[in-house]
Coordinates of C-alpha atoms in Angstrom, one line a residue:
Chain A
G1 CA 76.5 103.1 106.9
N2 CA 78.2 99.8 106.6
S3 CA 81.5 99.4 107.8
V4 CA 84.3 96.9 108.4
T5 CA 86.7 96.6 111.3
Q6 CA 89.7 94.2 111.2
M7 CA 92.3 93.6 113.5
E8 CA 95.6 95.7 112.8
G9 CA 98.9 94.0 111.8
P10 CA 101.2 93.3 111.2
V11 CA 100.8 89.7 112.3
T12 CA 104.0 87.8 112.4
L13 CA 104.0 83.8 112.8
S14 CA 106.3 81.0 112.3
E15 CA 105.5 78.4 109.9
E16 CA 103.1 75.8 111.0
A17 CA 101.6 78.4 113.3
F18 CA 97.8 79.0 114.0
L19 CA 96.2 82.0 112.5
T20 CA 93.3 84.2 113.7
I21 CA 92.7 87.4 111.9
N22 CA 89.7 89.1 113.6
C23 CA 86.9 90.9 111.7
T24 CA 83.6 92.6 112.9
Y25 CA 81.3 94.4 110.6
T26 CA 78.6 96.9 111.1
A27 CA 75.5 96.6 108.3
T28 CA 71.9 97.0 108.2
G29 CA 70.0 93.9 107.0
Y30 CA 72.1 90.8 105.9
P31 CA 75.2 91.3 104.3
S32 CA 77.5 88.9 102.1
L33 CA 80.9 88.9 103.8
F34 CA 84.2 88.2 101.9
W35 CA 88.2 87.7 102.7
Y36 CA 90.6 88.9 99.9
V37 CA 94.0 88.5 99.7
Q38 CA 96.7 90.7 98.3
Y39 CA 100.1 89.0 97.3
P40 CA 103.4 91.5 96.9
G41 CA 103.0 93.7 93.9
E42 CA 99.5 92.3 92.8
G43 CA 95.8 93.2 93.0
L44 CA 93.0 91.6 95.2
Q45 CA 92.0 88.2 94.8
L46 CA 89.1 86.4 96.5
L47 CA 90.0 84.1 99.2
L48 CA 86.3 83.1 100.6
K49 CA 83.0 84.2 101.1
A50 CA 79.9 83.7 102.9
T51 CA 76.5 84.9 102.1
K52 CA 74.3 84.1 105.0
A53 CA 74.2 83.6 108.7
D54 CA 76.2 80.4 110.0
D55 CA 77.7 79.7 106.4
K56 CA 81.3 78.9 106.6
G57 CA 83.6 80.0 103.6
S58 CA 86.7 78.1 103.1
N59 CA 89.5 78.0 100.8
K60 CA 93.1 76.9 100.7
G61 CA 93.0 75.6 104.3
F62 CA 91.6 79.1 105.5
E63 CA 88.1 79.0 107.1
A64 CA 85.8 81.8 108.4
T65 CA 82.3 81.6 109.7
Y66 CA 79.4 84.3 109.3
R67 CA 78.2 84.8 112.8
K68 CA 75.3 87.3 113.1
E69 CA 74.9 87.0 116.6
T70 CA 78.5 88.6 117.1
T71 CA 78.6 90.4 113.8
S72 CA 81.8 88.7 113.2
F73 CA 83.7 87.0 110.3
H74 CA 87.1 85.9 111.4
L75 CA 89.6 84.4 109.4
E76 CA 91.3 81.2 110.6
K77 CA 94.2 78.8 109.2
G78 CA 95.5 75.8 111.2
S79 CA 98.8 76.0 110.0
V80 CA 100.3 78.7 108.3
Q81 CA 103.0 78.4 105.5
V82 CA 105.7 81.1 104.1
S83 CA 103.6 81.5 100.9
D84 CA 100.6 82.6 102.9
S85 CA 102.5 86.0 103.7
A86 CA 100.0 88.6 102.2
V87 CA 97.7 91.5 103.3
Y88 CA 94.3 90.2 104.0
F89 CA 91.1 92.3 103.8
C90 CA 87.7 91.7 105.1
A91 CA 84.9 93.2 103.2
L92 CA 81.2 93.2 103.1
R93 CA 78.3 94.0 100.4
G94 CA 75.3 95.1 101.6
P95 CA 72.1 92.9 100.9
Q96 CA 70.5 95.5 98.2
A97 CA 71.6 94.5 94.4
G98 CA 74.0 97.0 93.2
T99 CA 75.7 98.1 96.6
A100 CA 79.5 98.7 97.1
L101 CA 81.9 96.4 98.5
I102 CA 83.3 97.9 101.4
F103 CA 86.5 97.0 102.8
G104 CA 88.6 96.9 106.1
K105 CA 92.1 98.7 106.3
G106 CA 94.1 95.0 106.0
T107 CA 96.0 93.0 108.0
T108 CA 99.6 92.3 107.0
L109 CA 100.6 88.8 107.7
S110 CA 104.2 87.5 107.5
V111 CA 105.4 84.1 108.1
S112 CA 108.9 83.1 108.5
S113 CA 110.2 79.6 108.1
Chain B
N1 CA 89.2 85.8 78.8
A2 CA 91.5 88.6 80.2
G3 CA 89.5 89.8 83.1
V4 CA 90.0 93.3 84.3
T5 CA 92.8 94.8 82.7
Q6 CA 94.1 98.5 83.6
T7 CA 96.5 100.8 81.9
P8 CA 98.7 102.2 82.5
K9 CA 100.9 100.1 85.2
F10 CA 102.5 103.1 86.5
Q11 CA 102.3 107.2 86.1
V12 CA 104.1 110.2 87.1
L13 CA 102.2 113.4 86.9
K14 CA 102.9 117.1 87.8
T15 CA 100.3 118.8 90.0
G16 CA 97.7 120.3 87.7
Q17 CA 98.0 118.1 84.9
S18 CA 94.8 115.9 83.9
M19 CA 95.1 112.1 82.9
T20 CA 92.8 109.1 82.2
L21 CA 93.3 105.9 84.3
Q22 CA 91.8 103.1 81.8
C23 CA 90.0 100.0 83.1
A24 CA 88.2 97.4 80.7
Q25 CA 86.3 94.0 81.6
D26 CA 85.4 91.2 79.2
M27 CA 83.3 89.4 81.5
N28 CA 80.0 91.3 80.7
H29 CA 79.8 92.5 84.1
E30 CA 77.1 94.9 85.1
Y31 CA 79.0 96.7 87.7
M32 CA 82.3 98.3 88.1
S33 CA 84.3 100.1 90.7
W34 CA 87.2 102.2 91.2
Y35 CA 89.2 102.1 94.6
R36 CA 92.4 103.7 95.6
Q37 CA 94.6 102.0 98.2
D38 CA 96.9 104.2 100.6
P39 CA 98.8 102.7 103.4
G40 CA 97.0 102.0 106.5
M41 CA 93.8 103.3 104.9
G42 CA 92.6 100.0 103.2
L43 CA 90.6 100.4 99.9
R44 CA 88.3 103.3 99.8
L45 CA 85.7 103.5 97.0
I46 CA 86.1 106.3 94.5
H47 CA 83.3 105.8 92.0
Y48 CA 81.0 103.0 90.9
S49 CA 78.6 102.0 88.2
V50 CA 75.7 99.5 87.9
G51 CA 75.6 99.6 84.4
A52 CA 76.3 101.5 81.1
G53 CA 74.9 105.3 81.6
I54 CA 74.7 104.9 85.4
T55 CA 77.4 106.3 87.8
D56 CA 77.5 106.9 91.6
Q57 CA 80.0 108.3 94.0
G58 CA 81.8 106.3 96.6
E59 CA 83.5 107.4 99.6
V60 CA 86.1 109.5 98.1
P61 CA 85.0 111.1 94.9
N62 CA 86.5 114.4 95.1
G63 CA 88.9 115.2 92.1
Y64 CA 87.9 112.3 89.8
N65 CA 85.3 111.8 87.5
V66 CA 84.0 108.7 85.8
S67 CA 81.5 107.9 82.9
R68 CA 80.3 104.3 81.6
S69 CA 79.4 104.5 78.0
T70 CA 79.9 100.8 77.5
T71 CA 79.5 97.8 79.6
E72 CA 83.4 97.0 78.9
D73 CA 85.0 100.2 80.1
F74 CA 84.9 102.4 83.0
P75 CA 87.6 105.0 82.7
L76 CA 88.7 107.5 85.8
R77 CA 89.5 110.9 85.2
L78 CA 91.8 113.0 87.2
L79 CA 90.9 116.5 86.2
S80 CA 93.7 118.4 87.7
A81 CA 96.0 116.0 89.7
A82 CA 97.3 116.9 93.2
P83 CA 99.7 115.1 95.7
S84 CA 97.1 113.7 97.6
Q85 CA 96.0 111.7 94.8
T86 CA 99.3 109.7 94.8
S87 CA 98.1 105.9 95.4
V88 CA 97.4 102.9 93.6
Y89 CA 94.2 102.6 91.9
F90 CA 92.4 99.5 91.4
C91 CA 89.5 98.7 89.2
A92 CA 86.9 96.0 89.8
S93 CA 84.0 94.3 88.2
G94 CA 81.3 91.9 89.2
E95 CA 77.7 90.8 88.9
S96 CA 75.6 93.6 90.7
G97 CA 73.9 91.1 93.2
S98 CA 75.0 91.2 96.9
T99 CA 76.4 87.9 97.1
Y100 CA 78.7 88.2 94.2
E101 CA 82.5 88.9 94.3
Q102 CA 84.6 91.6 92.8
Y103 CA 87.3 90.9 90.4
F104 CA 90.1 93.2 90.4
G105 CA 92.5 94.4 88.1
P106 CA 96.3 94.5 88.5
G107 CA 96.3 98.5 89.4
T108 CA 97.8 101.7 88.4
R109 CA 100.4 103.1 90.8
L110 CA 100.3 106.8 90.3
T111 CA 102.7 109.5 91.5
V112 CA 101.8 113.2 91.4
T113 CA 104.8 115.4 92.4

């Protein structure tokens, strides 16, 4: 079945550091890939997505590229801020209509000033 | 638009009690789902629905029932609460197509004693 594996946290960085959170997936066909973010005490919100191979999703300085050859969708940001402290979830949705969104276990990011 | 709403925000139950977590969306989405979030486990799918009258099981359906009588509402029922059901529950909705993201409610924090 479909699954998502992402690096375990917590990830602790200083402000303006470079961020990478690794995500790999297993799926049949060509899934759509997503990164969601959860700020403390809140629900999840979409950060970015990519729906086909070699697509790059981007938002708020975050980027991730859909790599079919390595089945990966790593999240990157060139310069993190304290306000980026949150839990980040990689997720996929299989290519058939009506399929569920499957999540990785989440990576906690803590950024200090 | 209110988006996805969930009630209650917090609930404490005793073992063996029953209750219904409410979820409603005003975006006319076909697809709705319920997840539970536990530390170190990420989000796990409980049940989902691709339209009124149609529901299916997710990864962890035991102990939970759902129904979908209208497009807007997707309640989650705990028939006989157990301490293992202590968790944060999120409802989500979206289009059924695989490229579409899910929109999440704010969550219900449930404690079973």
